[in-house]
PDB file of C-alpha atoms and ligand atoms in Angstrom:
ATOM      1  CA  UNK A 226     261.879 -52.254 248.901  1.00 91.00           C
ATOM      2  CA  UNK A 227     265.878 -51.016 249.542  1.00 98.00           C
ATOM      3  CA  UNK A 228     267.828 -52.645 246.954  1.00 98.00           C
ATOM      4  CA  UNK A 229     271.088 -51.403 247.098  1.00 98.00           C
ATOM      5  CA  UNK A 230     273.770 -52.102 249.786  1.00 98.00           C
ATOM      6  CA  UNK A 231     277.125 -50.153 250.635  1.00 98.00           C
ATOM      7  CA  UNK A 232     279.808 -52.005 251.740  1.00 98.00           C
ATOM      8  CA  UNK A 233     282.948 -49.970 252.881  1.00 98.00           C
ATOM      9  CA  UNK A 234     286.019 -51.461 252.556  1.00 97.00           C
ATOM     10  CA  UNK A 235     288.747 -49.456 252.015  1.00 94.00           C
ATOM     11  CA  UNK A 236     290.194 -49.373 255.783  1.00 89.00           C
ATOM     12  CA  UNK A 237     293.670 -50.824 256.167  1.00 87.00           C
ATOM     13  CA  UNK A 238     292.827 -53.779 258.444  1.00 87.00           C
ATOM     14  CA  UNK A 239     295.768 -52.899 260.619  1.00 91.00           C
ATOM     15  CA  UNK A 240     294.996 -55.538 263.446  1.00 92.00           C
ATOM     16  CA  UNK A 241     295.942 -58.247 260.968  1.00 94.00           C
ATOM     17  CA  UNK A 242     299.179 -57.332 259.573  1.00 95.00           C
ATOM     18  CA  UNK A 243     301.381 -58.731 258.555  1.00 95.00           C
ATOM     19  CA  UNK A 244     298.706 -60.850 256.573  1.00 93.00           C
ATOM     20  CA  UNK A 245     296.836 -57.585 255.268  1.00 93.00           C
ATOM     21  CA  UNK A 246     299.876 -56.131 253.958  1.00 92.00           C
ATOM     22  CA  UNK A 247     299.282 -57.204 250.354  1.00 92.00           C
ATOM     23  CA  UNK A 248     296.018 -58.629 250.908  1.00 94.00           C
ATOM     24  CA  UNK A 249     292.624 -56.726 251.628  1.00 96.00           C
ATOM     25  CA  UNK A 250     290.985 -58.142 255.018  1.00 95.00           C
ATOM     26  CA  UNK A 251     287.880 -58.044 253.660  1.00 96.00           C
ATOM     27  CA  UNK A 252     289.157 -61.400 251.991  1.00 97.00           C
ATOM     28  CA  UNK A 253     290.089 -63.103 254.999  1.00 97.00           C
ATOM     29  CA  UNK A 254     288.376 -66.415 254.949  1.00 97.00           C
ATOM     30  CA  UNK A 255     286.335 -67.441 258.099  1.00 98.00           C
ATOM     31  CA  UNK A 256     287.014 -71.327 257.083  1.00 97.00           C
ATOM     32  CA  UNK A 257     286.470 -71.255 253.047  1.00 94.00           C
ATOM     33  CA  UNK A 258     284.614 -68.160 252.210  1.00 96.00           C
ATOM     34  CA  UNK A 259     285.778 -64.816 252.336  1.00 97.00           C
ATOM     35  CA  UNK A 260     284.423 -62.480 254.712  1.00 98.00           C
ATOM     36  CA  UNK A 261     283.375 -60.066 252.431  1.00 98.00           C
ATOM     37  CA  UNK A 262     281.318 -62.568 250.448  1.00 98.00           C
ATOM     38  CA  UNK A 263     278.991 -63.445 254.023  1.00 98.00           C
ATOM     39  CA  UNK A 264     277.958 -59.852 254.160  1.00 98.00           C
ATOM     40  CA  UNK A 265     277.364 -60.068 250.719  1.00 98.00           C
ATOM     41  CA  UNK A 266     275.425 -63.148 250.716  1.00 98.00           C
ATOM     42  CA  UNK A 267     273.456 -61.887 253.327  1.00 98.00           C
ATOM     43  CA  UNK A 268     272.355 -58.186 251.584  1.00 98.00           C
ATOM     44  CA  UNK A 269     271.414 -60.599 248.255  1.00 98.00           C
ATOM     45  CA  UNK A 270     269.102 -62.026 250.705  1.00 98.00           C
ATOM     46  CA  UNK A 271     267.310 -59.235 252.072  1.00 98.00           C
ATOM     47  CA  UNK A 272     266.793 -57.975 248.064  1.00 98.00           C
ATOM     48  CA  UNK A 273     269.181 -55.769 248.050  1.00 98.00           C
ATOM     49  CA  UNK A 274     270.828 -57.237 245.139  1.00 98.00           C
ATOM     50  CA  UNK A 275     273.247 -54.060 243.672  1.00 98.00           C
ATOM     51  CA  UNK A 276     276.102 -53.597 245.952  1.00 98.00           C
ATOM     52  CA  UNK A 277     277.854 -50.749 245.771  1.00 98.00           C
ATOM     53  CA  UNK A 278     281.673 -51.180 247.195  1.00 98.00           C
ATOM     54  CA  UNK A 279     283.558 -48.452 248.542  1.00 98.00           C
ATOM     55  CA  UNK A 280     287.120 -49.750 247.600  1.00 96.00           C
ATOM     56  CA  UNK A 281     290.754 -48.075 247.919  1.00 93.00           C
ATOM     57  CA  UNK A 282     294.236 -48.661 247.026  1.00 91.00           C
ATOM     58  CA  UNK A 283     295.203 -52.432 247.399  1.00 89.00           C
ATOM     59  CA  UNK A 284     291.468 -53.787 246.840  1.00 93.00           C
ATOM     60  CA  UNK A 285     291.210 -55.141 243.701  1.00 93.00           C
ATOM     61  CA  UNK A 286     290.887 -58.479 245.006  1.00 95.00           C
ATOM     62  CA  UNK A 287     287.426 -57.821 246.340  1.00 96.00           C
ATOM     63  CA  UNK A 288     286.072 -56.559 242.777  1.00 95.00           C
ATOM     64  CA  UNK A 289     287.674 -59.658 241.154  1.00 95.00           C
ATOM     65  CA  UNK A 290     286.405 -61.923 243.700  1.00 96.00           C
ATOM     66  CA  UNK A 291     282.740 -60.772 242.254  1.00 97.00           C
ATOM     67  CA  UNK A 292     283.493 -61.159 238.309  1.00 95.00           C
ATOM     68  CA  UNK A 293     283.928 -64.294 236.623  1.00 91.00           C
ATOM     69  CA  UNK A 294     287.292 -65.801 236.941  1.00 90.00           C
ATOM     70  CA  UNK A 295     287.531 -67.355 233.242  1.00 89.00           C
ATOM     71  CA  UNK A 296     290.656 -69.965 233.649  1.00 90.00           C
ATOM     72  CA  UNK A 297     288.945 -71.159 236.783  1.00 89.00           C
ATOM     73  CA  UNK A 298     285.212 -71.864 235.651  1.00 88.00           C
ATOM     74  CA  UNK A 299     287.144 -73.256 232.657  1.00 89.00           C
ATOM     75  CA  UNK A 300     289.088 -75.881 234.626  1.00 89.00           C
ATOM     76  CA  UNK A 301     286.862 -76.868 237.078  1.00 90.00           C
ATOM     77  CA  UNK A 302     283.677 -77.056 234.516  1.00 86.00           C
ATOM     78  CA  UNK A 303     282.711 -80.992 234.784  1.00 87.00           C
ATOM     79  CA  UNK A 304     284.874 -81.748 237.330  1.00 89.00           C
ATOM     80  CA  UNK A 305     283.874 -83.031 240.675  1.00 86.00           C
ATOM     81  CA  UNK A 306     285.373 -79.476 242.352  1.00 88.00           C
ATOM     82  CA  UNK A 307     282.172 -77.579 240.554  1.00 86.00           C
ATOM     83  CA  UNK A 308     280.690 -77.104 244.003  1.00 86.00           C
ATOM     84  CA  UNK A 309     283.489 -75.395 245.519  1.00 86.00           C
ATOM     85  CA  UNK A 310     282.278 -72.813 243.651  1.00 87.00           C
ATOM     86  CA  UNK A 311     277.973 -72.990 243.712  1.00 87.00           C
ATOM     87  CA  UNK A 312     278.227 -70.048 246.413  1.00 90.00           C
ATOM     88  CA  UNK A 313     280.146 -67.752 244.277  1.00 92.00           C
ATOM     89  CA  UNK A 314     278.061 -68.569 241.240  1.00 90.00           C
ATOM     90  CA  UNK A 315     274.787 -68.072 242.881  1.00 93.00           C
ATOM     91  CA  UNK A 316     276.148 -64.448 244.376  1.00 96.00           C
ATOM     92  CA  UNK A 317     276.963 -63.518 240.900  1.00 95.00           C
ATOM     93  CA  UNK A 318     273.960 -65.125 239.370  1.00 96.00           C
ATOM     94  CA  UNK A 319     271.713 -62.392 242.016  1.00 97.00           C
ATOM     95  CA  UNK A 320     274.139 -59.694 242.255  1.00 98.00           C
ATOM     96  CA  UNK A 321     275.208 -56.558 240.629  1.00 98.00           C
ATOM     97  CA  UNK A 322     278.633 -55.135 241.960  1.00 98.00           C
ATOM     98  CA  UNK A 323     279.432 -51.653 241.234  1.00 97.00           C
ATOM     99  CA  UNK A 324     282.662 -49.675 242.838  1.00 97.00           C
ATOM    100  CA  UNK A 325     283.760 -46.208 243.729  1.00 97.00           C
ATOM    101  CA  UNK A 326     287.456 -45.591 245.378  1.00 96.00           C
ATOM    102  CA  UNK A 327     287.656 -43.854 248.152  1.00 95.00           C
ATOM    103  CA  UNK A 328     291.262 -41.699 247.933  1.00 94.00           C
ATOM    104  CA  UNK A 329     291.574 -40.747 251.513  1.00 92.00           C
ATOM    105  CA  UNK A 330     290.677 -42.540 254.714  1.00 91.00           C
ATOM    106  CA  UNK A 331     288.462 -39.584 256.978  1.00 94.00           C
ATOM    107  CA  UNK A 332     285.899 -42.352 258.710  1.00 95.00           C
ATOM    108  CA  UNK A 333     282.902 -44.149 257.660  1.00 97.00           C
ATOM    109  CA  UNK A 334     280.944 -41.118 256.944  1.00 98.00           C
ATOM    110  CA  UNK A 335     283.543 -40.157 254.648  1.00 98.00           C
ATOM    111  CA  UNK A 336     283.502 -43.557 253.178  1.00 98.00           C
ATOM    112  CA  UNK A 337     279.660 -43.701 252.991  1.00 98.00           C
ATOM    113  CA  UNK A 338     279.673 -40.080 251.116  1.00 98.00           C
ATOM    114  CA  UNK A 339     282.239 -41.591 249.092  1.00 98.00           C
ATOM    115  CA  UNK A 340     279.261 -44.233 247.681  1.00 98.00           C
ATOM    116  CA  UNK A 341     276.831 -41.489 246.909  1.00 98.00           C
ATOM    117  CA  UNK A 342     276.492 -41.946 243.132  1.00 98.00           C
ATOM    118  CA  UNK A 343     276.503 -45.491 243.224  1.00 98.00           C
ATOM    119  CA  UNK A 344     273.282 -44.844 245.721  1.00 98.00           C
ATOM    120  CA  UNK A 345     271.696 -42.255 244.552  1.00 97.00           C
ATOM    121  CA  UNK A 346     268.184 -40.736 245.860  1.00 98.00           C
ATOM    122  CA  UNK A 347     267.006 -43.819 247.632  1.00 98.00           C
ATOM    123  CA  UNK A 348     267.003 -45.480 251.283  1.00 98.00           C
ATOM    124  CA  UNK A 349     269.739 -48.206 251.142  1.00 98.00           C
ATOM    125  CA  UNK A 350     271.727 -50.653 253.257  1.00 98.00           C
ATOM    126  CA  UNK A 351     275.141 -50.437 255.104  1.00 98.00           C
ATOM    127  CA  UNK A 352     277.221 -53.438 255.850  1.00 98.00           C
ATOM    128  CA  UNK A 353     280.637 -53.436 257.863  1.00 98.00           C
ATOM    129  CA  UNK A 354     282.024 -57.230 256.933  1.00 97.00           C
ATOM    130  CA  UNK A 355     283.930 -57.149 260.245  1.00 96.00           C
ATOM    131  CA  UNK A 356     281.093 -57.573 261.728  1.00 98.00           C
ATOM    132  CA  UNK A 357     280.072 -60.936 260.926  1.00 98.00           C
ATOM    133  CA  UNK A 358     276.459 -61.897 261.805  1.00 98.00           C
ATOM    134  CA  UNK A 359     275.241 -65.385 261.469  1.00 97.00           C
ATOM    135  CA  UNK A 360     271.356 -66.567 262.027  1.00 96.00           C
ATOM    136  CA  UNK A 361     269.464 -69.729 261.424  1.00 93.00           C
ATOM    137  CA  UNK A 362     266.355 -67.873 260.824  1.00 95.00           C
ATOM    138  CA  UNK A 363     266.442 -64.672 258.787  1.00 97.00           C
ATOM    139  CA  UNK A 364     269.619 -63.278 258.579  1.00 98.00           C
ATOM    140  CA  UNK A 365     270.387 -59.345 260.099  1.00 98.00           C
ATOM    141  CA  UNK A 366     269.572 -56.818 257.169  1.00 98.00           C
ATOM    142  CA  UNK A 367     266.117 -59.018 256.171  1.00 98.00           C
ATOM    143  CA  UNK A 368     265.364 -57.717 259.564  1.00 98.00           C
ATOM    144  CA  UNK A 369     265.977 -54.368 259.315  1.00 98.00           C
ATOM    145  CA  UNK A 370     264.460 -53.861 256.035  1.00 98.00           C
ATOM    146  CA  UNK A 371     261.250 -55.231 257.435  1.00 97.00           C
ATOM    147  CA  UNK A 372     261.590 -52.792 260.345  1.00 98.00           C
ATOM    148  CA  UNK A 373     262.010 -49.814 257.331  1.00 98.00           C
ATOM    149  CA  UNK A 374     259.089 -50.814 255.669  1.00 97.00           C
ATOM    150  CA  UNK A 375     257.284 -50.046 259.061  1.00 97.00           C
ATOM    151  CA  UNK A 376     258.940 -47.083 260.278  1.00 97.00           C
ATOM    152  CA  UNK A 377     260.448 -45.142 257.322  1.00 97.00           C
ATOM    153  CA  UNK A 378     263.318 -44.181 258.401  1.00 98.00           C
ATOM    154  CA  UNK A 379     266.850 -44.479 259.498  1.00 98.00           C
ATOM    155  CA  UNK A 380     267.365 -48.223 261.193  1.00 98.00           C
ATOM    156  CA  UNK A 381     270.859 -48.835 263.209  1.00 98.00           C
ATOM    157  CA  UNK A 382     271.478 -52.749 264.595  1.00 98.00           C
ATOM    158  CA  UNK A 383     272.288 -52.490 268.589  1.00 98.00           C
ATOM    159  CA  UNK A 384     273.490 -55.093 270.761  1.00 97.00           C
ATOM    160  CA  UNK A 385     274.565 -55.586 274.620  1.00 97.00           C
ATOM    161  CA  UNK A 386     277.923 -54.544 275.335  1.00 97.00           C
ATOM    162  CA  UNK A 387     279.969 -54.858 278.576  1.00 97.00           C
ATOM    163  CA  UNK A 388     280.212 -51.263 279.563  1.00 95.00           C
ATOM    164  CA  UNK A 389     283.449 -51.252 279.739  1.00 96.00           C
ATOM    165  CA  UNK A 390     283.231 -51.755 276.074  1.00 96.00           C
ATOM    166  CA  UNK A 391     281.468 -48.599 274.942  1.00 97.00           C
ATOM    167  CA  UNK A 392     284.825 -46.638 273.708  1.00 97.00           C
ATOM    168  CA  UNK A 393     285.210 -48.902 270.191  1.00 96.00           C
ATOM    169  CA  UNK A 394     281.171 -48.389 269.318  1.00 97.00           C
ATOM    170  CA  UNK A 395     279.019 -45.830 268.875  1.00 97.00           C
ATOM    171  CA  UNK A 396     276.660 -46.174 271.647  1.00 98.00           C
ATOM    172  CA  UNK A 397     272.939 -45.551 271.693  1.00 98.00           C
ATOM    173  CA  UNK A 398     270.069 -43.812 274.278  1.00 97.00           C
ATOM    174  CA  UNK A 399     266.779 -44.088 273.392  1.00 97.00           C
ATOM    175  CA  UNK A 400     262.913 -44.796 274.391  1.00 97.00           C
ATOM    176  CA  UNK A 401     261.798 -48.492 274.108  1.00 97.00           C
ATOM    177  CA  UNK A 402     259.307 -48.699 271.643  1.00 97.00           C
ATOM    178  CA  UNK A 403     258.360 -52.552 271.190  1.00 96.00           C
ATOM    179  CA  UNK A 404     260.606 -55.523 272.637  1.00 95.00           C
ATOM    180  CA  UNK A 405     264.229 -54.781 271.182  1.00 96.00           C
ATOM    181  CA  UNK A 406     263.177 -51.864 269.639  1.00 98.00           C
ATOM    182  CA  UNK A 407     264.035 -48.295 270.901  1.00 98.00           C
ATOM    183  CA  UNK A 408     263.244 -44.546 269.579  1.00 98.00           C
ATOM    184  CA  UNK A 409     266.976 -43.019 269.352  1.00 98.00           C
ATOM    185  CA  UNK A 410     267.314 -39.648 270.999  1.00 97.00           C
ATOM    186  CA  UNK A 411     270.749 -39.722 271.707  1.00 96.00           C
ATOM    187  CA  UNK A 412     274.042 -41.456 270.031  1.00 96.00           C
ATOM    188  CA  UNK A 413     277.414 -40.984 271.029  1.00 96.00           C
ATOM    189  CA  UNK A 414     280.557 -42.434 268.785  1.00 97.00           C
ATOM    190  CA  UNK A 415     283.636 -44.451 270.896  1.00 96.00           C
ATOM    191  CA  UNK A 416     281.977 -42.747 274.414  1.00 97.00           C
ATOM    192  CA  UNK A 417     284.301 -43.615 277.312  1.00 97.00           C
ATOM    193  CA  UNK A 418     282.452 -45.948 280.144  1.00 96.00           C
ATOM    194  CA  UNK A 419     281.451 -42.673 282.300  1.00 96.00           C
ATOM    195  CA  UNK A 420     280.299 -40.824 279.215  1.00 95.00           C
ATOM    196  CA  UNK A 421     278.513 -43.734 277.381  1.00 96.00           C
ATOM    197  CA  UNK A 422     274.491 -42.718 277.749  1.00 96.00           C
ATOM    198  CA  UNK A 423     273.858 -46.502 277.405  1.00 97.00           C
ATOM    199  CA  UNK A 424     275.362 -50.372 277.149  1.00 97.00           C
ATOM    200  CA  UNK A 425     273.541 -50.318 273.779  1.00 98.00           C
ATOM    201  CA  UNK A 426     276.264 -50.576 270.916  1.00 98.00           C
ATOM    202  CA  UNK A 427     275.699 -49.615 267.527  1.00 98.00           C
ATOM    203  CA  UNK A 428     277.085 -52.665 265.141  1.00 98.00           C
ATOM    204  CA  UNK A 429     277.843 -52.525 261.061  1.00 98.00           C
ATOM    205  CA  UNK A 430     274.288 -52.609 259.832  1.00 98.00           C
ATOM    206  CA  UNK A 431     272.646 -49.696 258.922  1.00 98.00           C
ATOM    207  CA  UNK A 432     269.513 -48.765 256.519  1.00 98.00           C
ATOM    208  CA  UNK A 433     269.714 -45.247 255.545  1.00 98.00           C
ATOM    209  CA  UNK A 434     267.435 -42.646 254.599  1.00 98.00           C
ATOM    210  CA  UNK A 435     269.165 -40.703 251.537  1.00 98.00           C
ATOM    211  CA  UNK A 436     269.008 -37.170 253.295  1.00 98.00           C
ATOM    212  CA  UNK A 437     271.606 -38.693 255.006  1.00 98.00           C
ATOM    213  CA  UNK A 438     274.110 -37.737 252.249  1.00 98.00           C
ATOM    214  CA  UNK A 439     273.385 -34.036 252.735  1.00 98.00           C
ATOM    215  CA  UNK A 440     273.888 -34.125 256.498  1.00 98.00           C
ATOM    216  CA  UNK A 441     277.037 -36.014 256.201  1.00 98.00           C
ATOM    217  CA  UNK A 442     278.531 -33.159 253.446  1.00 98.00           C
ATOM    218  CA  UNK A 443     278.403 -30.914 256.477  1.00 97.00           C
ATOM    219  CA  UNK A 444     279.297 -32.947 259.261  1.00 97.00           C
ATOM    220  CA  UNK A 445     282.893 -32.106 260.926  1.00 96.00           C
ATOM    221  CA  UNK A 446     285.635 -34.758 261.919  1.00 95.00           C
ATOM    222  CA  UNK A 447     284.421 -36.313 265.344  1.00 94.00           C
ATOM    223  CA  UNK A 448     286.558 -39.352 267.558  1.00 92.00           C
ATOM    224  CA  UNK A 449     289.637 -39.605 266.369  1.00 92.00           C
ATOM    225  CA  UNK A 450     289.617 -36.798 263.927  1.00 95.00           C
ATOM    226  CA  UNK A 451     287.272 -38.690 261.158  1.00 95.00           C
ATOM    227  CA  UNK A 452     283.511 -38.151 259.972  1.00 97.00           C
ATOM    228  CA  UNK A 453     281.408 -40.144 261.568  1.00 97.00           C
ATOM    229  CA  UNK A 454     278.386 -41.617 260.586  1.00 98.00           C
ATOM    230  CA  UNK A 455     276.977 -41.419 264.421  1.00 98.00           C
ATOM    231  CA  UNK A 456     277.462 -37.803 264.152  1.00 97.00           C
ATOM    232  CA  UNK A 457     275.456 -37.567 261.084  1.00 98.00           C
ATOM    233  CA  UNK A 458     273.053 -39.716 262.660  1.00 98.00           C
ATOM    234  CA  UNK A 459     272.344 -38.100 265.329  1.00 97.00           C
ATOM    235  CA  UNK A 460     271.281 -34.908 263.204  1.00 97.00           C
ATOM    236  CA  UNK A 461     268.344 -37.431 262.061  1.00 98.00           C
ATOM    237  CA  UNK A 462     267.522 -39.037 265.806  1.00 98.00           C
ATOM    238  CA  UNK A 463     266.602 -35.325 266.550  1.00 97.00           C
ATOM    239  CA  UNK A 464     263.990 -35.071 264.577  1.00 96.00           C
ATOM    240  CA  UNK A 465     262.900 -38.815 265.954  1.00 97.00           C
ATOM    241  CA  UNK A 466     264.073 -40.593 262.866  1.00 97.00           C
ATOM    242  CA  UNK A 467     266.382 -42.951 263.979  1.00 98.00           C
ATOM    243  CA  UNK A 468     265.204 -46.522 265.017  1.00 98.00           C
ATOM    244  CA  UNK A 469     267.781 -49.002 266.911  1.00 98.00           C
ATOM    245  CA  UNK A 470     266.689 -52.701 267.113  1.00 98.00           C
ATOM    246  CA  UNK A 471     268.435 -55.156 268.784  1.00 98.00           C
ATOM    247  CA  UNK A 472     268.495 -58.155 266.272  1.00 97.00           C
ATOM    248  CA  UNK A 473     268.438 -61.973 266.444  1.00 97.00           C
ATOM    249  CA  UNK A 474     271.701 -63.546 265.585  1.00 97.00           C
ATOM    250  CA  UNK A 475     274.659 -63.856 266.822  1.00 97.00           C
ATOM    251  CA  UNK A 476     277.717 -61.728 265.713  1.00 98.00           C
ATOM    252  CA  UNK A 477     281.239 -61.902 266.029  1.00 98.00           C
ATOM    253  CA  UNK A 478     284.236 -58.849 265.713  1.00 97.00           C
ATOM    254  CA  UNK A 479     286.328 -60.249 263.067  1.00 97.00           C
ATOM    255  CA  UNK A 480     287.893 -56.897 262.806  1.00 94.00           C
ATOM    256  CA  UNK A 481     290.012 -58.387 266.043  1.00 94.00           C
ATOM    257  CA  UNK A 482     291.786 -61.359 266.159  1.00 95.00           C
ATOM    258  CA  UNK A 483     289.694 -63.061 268.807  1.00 96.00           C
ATOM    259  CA  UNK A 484     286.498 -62.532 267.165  1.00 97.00           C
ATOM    260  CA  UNK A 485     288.087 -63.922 264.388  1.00 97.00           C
ATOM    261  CA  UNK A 486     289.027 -66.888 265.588  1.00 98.00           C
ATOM    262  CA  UNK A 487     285.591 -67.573 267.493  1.00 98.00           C
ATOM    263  CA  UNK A 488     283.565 -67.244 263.868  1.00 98.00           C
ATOM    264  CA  UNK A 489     286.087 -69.318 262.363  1.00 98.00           C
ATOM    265  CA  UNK A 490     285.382 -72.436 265.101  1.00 98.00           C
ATOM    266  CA  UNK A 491     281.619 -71.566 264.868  1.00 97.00           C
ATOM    267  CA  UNK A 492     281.367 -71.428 261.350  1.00 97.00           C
ATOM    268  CA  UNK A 493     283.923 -74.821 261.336  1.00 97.00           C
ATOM    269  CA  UNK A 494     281.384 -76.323 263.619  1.00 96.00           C
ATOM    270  CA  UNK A 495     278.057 -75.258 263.375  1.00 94.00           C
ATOM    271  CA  UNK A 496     277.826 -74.846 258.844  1.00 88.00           C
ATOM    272  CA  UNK A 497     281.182 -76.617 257.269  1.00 87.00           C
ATOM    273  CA  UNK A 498     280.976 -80.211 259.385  1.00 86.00           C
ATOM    274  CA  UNK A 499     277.241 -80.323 259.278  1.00 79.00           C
ATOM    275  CA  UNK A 500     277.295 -80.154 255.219  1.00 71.00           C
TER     276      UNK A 500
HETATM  277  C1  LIG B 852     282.248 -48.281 263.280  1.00 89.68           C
HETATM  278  C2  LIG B 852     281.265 -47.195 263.725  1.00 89.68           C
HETATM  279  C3  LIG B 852     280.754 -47.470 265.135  1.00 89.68           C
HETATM  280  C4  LIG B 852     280.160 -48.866 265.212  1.00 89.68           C
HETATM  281  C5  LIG B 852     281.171 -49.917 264.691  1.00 89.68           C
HETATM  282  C6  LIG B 852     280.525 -51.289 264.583  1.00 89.68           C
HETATM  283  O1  LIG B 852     283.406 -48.178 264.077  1.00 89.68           O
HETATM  284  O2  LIG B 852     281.899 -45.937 263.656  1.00 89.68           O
HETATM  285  O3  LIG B 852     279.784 -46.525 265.498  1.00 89.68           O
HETATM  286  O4  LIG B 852     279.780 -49.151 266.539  1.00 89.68           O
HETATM  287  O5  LIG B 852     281.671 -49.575 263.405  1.00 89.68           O
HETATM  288  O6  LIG B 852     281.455 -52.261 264.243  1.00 89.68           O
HETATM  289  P1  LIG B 852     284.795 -48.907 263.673  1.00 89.68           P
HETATM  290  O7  LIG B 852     284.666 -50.329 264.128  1.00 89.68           O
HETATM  291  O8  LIG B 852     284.946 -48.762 262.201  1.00 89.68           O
HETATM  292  O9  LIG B 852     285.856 -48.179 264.449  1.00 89.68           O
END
């Protein structure tokens, strides 16, 4: 069973100033809850129940979002608000939340190296909260975790991407193996359309063998000059240990302002009004 998670969060969330200036976007709210707290809600549910944040400068919000706000459970204790707050509770009820900062931004592998000693010598999860994935059956990370238990190894989430797409993912080739389910030879991060060995794009859920720490300490600066984690990865899809399945869900980029606004009238429409 994986039961530790990694959320990084320590980028600067650029595409949303001026609102991220002060303000981490990993606590911009699609309707009432903050986008952080979905991806969170959703490792609690596939057991992995220690998350491990990857924070920087500016992101104490996040880590005081997941503690106990005294004055507040004080105040609204009896009163008719209390379930405002039954998410929150139940996520710190199930949770443990444990933080390392990460000092300088080099890329997610960086960031992901960062979380080593939170992780430790054990196959855990990776969640990107920009990435916002909503299902009415079981929700992205239950899936993969399934998929470890069969396979063993490394598991990245895929979906369909217009091709002319492929430069802000990193982008998959591989052998189908069962329906939605491919053998990764090949990964490629941000590919241009012409170089892109696939449509298949690599979205913010990962499970992650631990070996994977060791490959990243000597992995060089890929796109744009960072460490990747696709580079890393693709040290392990060599050896045949990398599994891609494309999930069931839906997800939406809230790291850009459109996909932002589409999970905000979803989630408006399809959870808040039917409550
Ligand atoms: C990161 C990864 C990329 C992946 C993407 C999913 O890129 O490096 O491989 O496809 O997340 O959202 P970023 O969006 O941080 O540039």
């Amino acid at each position: 069973m994986i039961k530790k998670c990694l959320f990084p969060v320590a980028g600067y969330g650029t595409r949303f100033l001026p609102a991220t200036k002060s303000m981490p976007k990993e606590m911009l709210p699609i309707v009432n809850k903050p986008l952080v707290q979905y991806g969170v809600e959703e490792a609690i549910a596939a057991g992995m129940r220690t998350c491990a944040m990857v924070t920087g400068r500016g992101k104490r919000t996040i880590t005081d979002h997941f503690d106990i706000s005294y004055e507040l459970e004080h105040q609204i204790s009896g009163s008719g608000k209390e379930a405002a707050l039954a998410s929150i509770r139940d996520v710190l009820e199930k949770g443990v939340f444990a933080s390392v900062r990460q000092r300088e931004m080099k890329g997610l592998g960086h960031a992901i190296l960062t979380g080593e000693p939170l992780i430790g010598n054990e196959p855990f999860g990776v969640l990107l909260s920009d990435d916002l994935c909503l299902n009415d059956g079981p929700g992205v990370l239950t899936q993969m975790a399934a998929l470890y238990e069969q396979f063993q190894c490394s598991i990245v989430a895929i979906q369909e991407v217009p091709k002319e797409d492929t430069h802000k993912y990193g982008v998959i080739a591989g052998e189908a193996i069962a329906e939605g389910v491919y053998r990764v030879s090949d990964m490629v991060e941000k590919p241009a359309p012409a170089d892109a060995p696939s449509n298949l794009a690599i979205i913010g859920r990962y499970i992650l063998t631990p070996d994977i720490f060791d490959i990243l300490r000597n992995t060089e600066p890929g796109a744009n000059g960072e460490i990747q984690i696709t580079d890393a990865l693709q040290t392990q899809a060599e050896e045949g240990r990398v599994i891609a399945y494309q999930f069931a869900g839906r997800r939406f980029d809230c790291g850009s302002v459109p996909g932002f606004v589409e999970a905000t009238n979803f989630v408006y429409d399809n959870y808040y009004l039917q409550k």
